[in-house]
XYZ file of C-alpha atoms in Angstrom:
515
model
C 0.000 0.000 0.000
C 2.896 2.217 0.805
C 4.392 1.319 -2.054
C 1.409 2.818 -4.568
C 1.066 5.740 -1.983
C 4.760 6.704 -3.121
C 3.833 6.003 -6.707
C 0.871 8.395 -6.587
C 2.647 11.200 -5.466
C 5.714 10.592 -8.127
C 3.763 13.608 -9.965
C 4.196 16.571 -7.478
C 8.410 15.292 -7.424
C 8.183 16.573 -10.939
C 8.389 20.197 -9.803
C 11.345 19.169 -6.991
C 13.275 16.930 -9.726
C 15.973 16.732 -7.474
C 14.296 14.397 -4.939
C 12.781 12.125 -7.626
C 15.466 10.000 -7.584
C 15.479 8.967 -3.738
C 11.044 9.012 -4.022
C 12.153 6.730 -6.579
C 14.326 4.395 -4.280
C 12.274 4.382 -1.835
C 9.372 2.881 -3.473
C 11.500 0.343 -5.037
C 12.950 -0.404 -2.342
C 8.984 -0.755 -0.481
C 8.119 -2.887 -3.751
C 11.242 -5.435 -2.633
C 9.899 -5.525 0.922
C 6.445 -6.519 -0.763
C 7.263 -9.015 -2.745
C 9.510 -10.670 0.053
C 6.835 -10.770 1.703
C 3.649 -12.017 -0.033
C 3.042 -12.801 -3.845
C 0.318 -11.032 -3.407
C 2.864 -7.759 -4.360
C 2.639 -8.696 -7.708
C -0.726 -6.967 -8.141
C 0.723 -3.438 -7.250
C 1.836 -2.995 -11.105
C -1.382 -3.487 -12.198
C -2.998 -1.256 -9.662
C -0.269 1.808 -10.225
C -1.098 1.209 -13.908
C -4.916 0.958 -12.952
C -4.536 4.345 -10.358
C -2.501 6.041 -13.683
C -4.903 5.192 -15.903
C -7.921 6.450 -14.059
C -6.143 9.709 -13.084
C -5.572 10.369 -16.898
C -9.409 9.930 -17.295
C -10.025 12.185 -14.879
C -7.724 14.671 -16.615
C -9.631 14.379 -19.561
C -6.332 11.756 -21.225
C -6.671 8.614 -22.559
C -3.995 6.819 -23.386
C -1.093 5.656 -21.012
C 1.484 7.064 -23.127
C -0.218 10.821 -21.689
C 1.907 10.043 -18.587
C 4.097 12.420 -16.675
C 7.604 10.959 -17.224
C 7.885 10.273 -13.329
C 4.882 8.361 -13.757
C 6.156 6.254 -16.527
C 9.364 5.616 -14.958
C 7.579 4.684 -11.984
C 5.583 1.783 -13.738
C 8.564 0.806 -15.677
C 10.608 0.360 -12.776
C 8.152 -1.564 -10.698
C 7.379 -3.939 -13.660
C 11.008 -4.567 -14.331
C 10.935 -5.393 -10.678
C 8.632 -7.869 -11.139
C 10.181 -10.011 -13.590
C 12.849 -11.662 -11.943
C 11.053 -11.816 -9.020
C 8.559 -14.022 -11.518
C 11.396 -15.962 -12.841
C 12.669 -16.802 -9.493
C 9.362 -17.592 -8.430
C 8.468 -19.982 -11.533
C 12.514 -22.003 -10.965
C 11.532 -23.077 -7.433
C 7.463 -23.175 -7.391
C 6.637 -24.370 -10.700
C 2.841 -22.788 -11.742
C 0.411 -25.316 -13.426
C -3.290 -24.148 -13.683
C -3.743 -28.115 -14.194
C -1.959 -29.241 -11.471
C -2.954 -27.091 -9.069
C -5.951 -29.829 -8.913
C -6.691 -32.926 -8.956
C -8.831 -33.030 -12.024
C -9.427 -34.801 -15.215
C -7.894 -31.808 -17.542
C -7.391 -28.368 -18.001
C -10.874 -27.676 -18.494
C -11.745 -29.094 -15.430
C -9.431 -27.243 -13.395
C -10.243 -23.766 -14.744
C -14.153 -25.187 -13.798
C -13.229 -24.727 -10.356
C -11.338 -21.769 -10.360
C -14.366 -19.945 -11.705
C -16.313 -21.217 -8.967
C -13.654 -20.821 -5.932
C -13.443 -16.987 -7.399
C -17.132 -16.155 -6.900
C -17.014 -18.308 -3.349
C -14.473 -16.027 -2.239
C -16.381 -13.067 -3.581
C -19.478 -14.037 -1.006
C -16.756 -14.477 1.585
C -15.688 -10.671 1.067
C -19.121 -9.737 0.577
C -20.901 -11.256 3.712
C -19.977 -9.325 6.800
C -18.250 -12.129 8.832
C -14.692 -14.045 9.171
C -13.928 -16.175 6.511
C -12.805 -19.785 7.097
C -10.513 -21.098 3.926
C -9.578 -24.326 3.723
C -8.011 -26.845 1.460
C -10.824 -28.355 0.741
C -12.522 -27.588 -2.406
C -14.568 -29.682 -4.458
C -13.664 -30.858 -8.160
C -16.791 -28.853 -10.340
C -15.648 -29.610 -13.788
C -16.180 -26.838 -16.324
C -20.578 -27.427 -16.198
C -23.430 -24.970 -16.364
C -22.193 -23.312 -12.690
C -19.062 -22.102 -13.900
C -19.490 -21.310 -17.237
C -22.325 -19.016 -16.254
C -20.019 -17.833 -13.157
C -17.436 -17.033 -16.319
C -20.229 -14.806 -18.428
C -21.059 -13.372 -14.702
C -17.289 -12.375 -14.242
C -16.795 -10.616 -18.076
C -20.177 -8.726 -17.253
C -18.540 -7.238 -13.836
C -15.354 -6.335 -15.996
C -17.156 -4.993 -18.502
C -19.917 -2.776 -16.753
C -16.220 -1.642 -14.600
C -14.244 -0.785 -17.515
C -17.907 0.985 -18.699
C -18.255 2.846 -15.228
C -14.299 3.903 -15.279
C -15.051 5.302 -18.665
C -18.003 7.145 -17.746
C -15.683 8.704 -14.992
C -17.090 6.902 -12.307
C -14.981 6.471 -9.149
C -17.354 3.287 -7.812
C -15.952 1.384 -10.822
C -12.234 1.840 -9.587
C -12.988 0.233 -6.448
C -14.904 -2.475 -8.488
C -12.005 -2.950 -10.339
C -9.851 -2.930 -7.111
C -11.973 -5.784 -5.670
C -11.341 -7.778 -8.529
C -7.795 -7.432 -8.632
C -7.627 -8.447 -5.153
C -9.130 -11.902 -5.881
C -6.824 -13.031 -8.144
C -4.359 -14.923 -5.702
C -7.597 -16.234 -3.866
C -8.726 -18.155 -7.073
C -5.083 -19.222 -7.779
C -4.573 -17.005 -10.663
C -0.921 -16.003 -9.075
C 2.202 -18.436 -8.737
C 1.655 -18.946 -5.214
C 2.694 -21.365 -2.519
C -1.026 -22.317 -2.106
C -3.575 -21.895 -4.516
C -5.421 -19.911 -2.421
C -3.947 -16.650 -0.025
C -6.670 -15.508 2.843
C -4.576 -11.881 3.083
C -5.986 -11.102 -0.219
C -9.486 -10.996 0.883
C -9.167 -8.066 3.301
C -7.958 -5.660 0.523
C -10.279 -6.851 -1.866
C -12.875 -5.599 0.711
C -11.647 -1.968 0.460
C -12.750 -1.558 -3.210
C -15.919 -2.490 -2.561
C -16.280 -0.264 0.458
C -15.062 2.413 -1.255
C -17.271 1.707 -3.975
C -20.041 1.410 -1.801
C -19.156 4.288 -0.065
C -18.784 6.669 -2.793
C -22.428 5.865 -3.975
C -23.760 5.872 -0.748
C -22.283 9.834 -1.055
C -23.922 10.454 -4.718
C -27.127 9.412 -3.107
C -26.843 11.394 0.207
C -25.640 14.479 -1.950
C -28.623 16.458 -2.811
C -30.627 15.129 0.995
C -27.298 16.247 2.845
C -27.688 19.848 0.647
C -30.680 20.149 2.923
C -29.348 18.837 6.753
C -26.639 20.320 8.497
C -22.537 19.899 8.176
C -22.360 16.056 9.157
C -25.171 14.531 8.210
C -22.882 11.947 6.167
C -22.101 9.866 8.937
C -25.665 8.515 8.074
C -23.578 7.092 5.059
C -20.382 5.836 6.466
C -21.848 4.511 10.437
C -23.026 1.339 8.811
C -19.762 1.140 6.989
C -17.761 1.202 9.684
C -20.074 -1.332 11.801
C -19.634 -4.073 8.890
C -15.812 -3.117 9.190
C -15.633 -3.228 12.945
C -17.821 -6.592 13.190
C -15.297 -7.995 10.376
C -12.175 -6.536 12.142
C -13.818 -7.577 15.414
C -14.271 -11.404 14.808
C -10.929 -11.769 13.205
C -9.105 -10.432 16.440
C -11.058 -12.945 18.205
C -9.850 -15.339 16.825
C -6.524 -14.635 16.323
C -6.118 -13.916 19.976
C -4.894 -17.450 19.733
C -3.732 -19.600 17.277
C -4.474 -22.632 18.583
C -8.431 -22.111 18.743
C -7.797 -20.189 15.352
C -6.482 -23.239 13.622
C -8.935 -25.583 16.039
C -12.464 -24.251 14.343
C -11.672 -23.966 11.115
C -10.828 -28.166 11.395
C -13.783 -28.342 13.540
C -15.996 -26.228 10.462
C -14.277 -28.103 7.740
C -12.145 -31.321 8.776
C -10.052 -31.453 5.275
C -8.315 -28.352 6.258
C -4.574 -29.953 5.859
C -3.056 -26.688 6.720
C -4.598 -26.666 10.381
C -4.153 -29.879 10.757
C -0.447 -29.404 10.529
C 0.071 -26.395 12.570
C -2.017 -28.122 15.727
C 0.538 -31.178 15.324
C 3.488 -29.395 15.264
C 1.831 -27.221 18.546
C 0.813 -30.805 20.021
C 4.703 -31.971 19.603
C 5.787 -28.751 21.469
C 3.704 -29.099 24.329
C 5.034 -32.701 24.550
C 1.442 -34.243 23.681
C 2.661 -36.512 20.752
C -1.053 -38.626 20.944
C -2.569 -35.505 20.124
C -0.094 -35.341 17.667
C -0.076 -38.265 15.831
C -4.645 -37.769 15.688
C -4.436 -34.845 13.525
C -1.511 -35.878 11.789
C -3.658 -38.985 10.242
C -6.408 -37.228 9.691
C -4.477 -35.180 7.817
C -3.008 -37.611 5.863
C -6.139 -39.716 5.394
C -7.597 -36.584 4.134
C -5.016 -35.792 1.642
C -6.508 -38.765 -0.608
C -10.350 -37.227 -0.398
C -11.325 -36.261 -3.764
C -12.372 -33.181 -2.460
C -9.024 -32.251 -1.323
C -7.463 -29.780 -3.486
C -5.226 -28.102 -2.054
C -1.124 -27.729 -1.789
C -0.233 -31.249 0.285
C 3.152 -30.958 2.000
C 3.430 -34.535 2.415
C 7.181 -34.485 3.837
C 6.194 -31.956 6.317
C 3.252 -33.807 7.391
C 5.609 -37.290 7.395
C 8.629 -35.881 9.593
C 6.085 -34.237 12.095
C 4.210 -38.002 12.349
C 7.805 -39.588 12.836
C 8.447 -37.397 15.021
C 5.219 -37.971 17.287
C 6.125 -41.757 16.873
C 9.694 -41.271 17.804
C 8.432 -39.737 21.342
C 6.079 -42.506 22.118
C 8.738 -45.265 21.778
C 7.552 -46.216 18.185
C 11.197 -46.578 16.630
C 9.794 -48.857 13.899
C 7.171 -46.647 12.429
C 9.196 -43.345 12.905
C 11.551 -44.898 10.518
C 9.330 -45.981 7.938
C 7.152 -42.663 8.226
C 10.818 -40.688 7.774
C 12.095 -42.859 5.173
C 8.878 -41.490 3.214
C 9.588 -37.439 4.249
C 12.833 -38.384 2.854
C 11.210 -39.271 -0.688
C 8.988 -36.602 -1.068
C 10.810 -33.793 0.784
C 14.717 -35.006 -0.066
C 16.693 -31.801 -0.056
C 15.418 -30.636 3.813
C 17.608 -31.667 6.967
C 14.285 -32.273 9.161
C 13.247 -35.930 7.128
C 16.856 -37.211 7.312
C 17.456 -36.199 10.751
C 14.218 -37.851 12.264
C 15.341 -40.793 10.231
C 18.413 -40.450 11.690
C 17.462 -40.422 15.078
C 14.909 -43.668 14.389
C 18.015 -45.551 13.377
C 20.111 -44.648 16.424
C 16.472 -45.393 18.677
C 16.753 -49.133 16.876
C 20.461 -49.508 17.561
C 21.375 -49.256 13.302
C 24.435 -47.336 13.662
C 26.371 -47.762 10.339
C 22.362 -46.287 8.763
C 22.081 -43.577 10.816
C 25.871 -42.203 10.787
C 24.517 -41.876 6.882
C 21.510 -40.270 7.165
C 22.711 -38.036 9.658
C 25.365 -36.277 7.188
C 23.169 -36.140 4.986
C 21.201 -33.872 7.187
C 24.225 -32.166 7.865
C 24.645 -31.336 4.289
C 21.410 -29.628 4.787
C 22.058 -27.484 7.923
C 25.555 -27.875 8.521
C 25.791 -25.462 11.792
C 22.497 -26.697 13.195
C 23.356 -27.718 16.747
C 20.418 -30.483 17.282
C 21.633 -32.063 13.889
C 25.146 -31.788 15.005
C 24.647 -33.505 19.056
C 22.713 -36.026 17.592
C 25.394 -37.213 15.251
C 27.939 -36.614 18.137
C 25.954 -39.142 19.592
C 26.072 -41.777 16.802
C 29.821 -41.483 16.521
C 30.142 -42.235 20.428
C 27.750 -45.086 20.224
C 30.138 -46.280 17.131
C 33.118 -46.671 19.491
C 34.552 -43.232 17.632
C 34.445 -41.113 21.419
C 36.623 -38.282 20.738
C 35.019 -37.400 17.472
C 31.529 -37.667 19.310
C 32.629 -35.816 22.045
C 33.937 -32.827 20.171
C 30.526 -32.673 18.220
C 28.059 -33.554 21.090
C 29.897 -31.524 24.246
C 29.796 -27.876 22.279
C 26.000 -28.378 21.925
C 24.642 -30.175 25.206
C 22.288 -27.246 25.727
C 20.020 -29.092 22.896
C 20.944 -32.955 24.132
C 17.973 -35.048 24.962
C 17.649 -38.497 26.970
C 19.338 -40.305 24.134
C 22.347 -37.958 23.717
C 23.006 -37.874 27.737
C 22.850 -41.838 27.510
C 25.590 -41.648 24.360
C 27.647 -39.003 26.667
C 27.049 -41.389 29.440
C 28.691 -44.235 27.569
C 31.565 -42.093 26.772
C 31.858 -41.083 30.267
C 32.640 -44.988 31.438
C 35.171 -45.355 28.697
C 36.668 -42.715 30.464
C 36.036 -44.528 33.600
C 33.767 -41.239 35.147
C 31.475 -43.547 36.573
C 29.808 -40.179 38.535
C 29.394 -38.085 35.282
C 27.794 -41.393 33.454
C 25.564 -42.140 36.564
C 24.495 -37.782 36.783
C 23.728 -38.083 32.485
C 22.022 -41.333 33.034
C 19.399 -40.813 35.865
C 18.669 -36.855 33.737
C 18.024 -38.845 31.004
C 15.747 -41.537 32.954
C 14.203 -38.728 34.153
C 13.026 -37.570 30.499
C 12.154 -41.266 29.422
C 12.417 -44.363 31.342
C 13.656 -47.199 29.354
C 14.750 -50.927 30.563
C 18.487 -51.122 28.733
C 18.505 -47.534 29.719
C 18.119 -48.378 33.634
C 20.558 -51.697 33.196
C 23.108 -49.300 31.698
C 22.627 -47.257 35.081
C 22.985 -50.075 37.372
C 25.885 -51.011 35.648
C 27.716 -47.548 36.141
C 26.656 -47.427 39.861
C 28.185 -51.185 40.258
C 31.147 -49.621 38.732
C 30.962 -46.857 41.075
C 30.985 -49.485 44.291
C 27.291 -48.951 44.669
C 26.057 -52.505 45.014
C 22.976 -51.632 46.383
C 21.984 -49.343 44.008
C 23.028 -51.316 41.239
C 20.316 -53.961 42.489
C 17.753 -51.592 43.135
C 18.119 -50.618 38.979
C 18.787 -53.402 37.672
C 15.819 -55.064 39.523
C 13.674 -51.916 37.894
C 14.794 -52.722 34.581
C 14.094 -56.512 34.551
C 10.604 -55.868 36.134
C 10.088 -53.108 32.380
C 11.293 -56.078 30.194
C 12.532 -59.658 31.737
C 13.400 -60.435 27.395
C 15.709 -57.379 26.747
C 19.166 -58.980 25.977
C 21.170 -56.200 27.572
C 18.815 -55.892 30.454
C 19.341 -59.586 31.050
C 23.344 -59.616 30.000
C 23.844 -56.856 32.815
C 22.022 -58.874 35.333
C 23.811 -61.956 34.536
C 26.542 -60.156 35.014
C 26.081 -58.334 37.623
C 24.626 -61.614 39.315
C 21.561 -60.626 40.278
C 19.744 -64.013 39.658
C 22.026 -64.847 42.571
C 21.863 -64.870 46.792
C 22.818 -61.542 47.637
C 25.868 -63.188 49.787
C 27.245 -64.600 46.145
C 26.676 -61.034 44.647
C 28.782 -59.191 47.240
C 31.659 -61.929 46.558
C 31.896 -61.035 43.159
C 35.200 -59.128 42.434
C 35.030 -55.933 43.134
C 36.996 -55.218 39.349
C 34.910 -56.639 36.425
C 37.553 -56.053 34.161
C 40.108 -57.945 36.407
C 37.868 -61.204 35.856
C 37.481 -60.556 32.159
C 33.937 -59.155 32.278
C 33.884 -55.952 31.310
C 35.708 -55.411 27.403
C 37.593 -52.305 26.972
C 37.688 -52.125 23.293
C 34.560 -50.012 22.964
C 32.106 -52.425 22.060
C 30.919 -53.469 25.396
């Protein structure tokens, strides 16, 4: 907005030519900051050309070529703006009317474009918050859209009739369609669908509405006293307030945000998503893992046509998985975010961690570079392949990786930093890392690697107390059991405290790292 503010006052610099240039900067420079932030920036060409064009016909001009040469250099430079921006845009988001659907053609597609245009055109018209979602059904190109396309070249036309006639309602008619454009997916964006374009698309017809509500009032208002247009602009500014009103409420918080518009339309993928990845922050993986299958059951619907981020939704699920103990299925759910969302650290490093959680160490050294590659200073991805190295018997390569980043460890890097810690014969750091990380998640080999450090410590008694815990979790674990056999639990407690006090000195305990 600040951006065609500038450009309408480019005209009065013409006078002052010596600050055109830096008016000029700084509205290329506000153009930049647009279209970083929103593709919806690529309509401001068309509505400085629209503004420029309508000022000439107000001047009596009619041709664009009648500009002021500030004008002209203004729409020159903020189309030649555009175009690499547009390039850059089509290299990494590739635009297909067609496959921005699921349908049976072209034909089909452009159906249902129609239709989602004039669906979002109620949605700005109706006084109330609008709920998008992904979910939009497949109308082929039938007698609904084909009249809704005759319906949208009579609005254009009776516009482009009203600008020419000099009318000022028509420019905000004109505005409002403009404005729609990225909500029917007629821009290259992300989503075929942006919900910040229907707020501005509201203006034009307020203004619109406005400026006829003032032709009408004119010649009562003649006969009333100086304010008698607030009769005209009171109900405008209730429909904006109640608007503006129920969108604060809900944005108060996100959570409830994202929570009704599932609960309104349950194939909205997008909300789905953003409650599992808040679910996974408050430590509620369940709740987690429920919305992300819904999600992903929903991505099949036919109705579904939205933009699917299937790797996001994958890593998220392995991750839920990965916090409720469910090694097996966080790998196969990562291995999949790995396929369809290859060149991002988060799929390989969830797979990564899976690997480590199943004890397949040679694997997840692997995948773990290769999230590296990714995010090479990232200090979670760089722990938890401190971790793997330690766990591979390579300590003082895990250590310098893992000990610079502890701030981010979790239970299974404190149990890798624990092992390291009784190859360096630390027994009290190993048993401190161990019972923090028992603390996070309680795990049988977990506890048997605890009352192994405390027997190695000389604490006999609390090396019977955990390893007692531990076979109680899982009697079948083969470490749980190896450490109790060797710690002789399955003996009389006189036989256990005759046991040497040195498990190395009776050839028990291996010291070549694979112990």
């Amino acid at each position: 907005i600040w951006t065609l503010v500038l450009f309408t006052r480019l005209r009065v610099t013409v006078v002052s030519g010596w600050r055109r240039p830096y008016w000029l900067l700084g509205m290329a420079v506000l153009f930049i900051l647009a279209l970083l932030s929103g593709a919806n920036a690529l309509l401001v060409p068309l509505l400085a050309a629209l503004l420029s064009w309508h000022g000439l016909r107000e001047r009596g001009r009619h041709h664009l070529h009648s500009l002021s040469r500030a004008r002209r250099t203004g729409l020159l430079l903020l189309f030649a703006l555009s175009l690499p921006y547009l390039v850059y845009r089509f290299s990494v988001v590739p635009f297909d009317l067609q496959g921005s659907y699921p349908g049976e053609g072209l034909w089909d597609a452009l159906g249902s474009q129609i239709t989602l245009f004039w669906h979002y055109a109620g949605l700005v018209i109706v006084p109330s918050e609008p709920v998008l979602s992904d979910s939009w059904p497949i109308s082929g190109f039938g007698p609904g859209p084909v009249l809704g396309f005759f319906a949208i070249l009579s609005v254009i036309a009776a516009s482009g009739y009203g600008l020419w006639r000099h009318h000022p309602a028509a420019f905000g008619v004109i505005w409002f369609l403009l404005w729609l454009l990225p909500a029917s997916g007629l821009l290259p964006l992300v989503h075929y669908y942006d919900e910040a374009s229907l707020y501005p698309a509201s203006w034009g017809l307020l203004f619109a509405l406005s400026y006829g509500g003032m032709r009408l009032w004119r010649p009562i208002g003649r006969q009333l006293g100086r304010g008698s247009e607030a009769v005209v602009f009171i109900p405008l500014l209730l429909i904006m307030g109640t608007m503006t009103a129920l969108s604060n409420a809900r944005w108060w918080d996100d959570q409830r945000l994202f929570q009704s518009e599932v609960d309104s339309d349950p194939y909205y993928l997008d909300g789905r998503l953003l409650l599992a990845e808040r679910a996974l922050q408050e430590k509620k993986p369940m709740e987690a893992v429920n919305h992300l299958l819904n999600a992903i059951e929903g991505s099949g619907k036919p109705q579904f046509t939205g933009h699917w981020q299937g790797g996001r939704a994958y890593t998220a699920l392995s991750r839920a998985e990965y916090a409720l103990a469910l090694y097996q299925d966080a790998r196969e759910h990562a291995e999949l975010a790995t396929r369809l969302a290859p060149q991002r650290a988060g799929p390989w490093y969830w797979l990564g961690t899976a690997e480590l959680a199943l004890g397949d160490i040679p694997a997840a050294l692997t995948t773990l570079q290769m999230a590296r590659q990714y995010r090479p200073d990232d200090p979670v991805i760089l722990a938890r392949l401190g971790s793997g190295l330690i766990l591979a018997g390579r300590t003082a390569a895990g250590l310098a990786l893992l000990e610079p980043n502890l701030a981010v460890a979790d239970d299974q890097m404190l149990e890798a930093l624990a092992v390291a810690r009784l190859e360096q014969a630390d027994y009290a750091a190993a048993i401190g890392h161990l019972e923090t990380a028992l603390a996070s998640r309680e795990l049988p080999a977990r506890r048997a690697r605890l009352a192994w450090a405390r027997w190695l410590a000389g604490d006999r008694d609390g090396a019977r107390r955990d390893i007692g815990k531990a076979l109680e979790q899982d009697p079948k674990d083969g470490y749980v059991s190896d450490i109790a056999h060797r710690l002789g639990y399955d003996q009389s407690s006189e036989q256990l405290d005759a046991l040497p006090d040195s498990l190395e000195s009776a050839g028990l305990l291996e010291t070549n790292g694979e112990g």
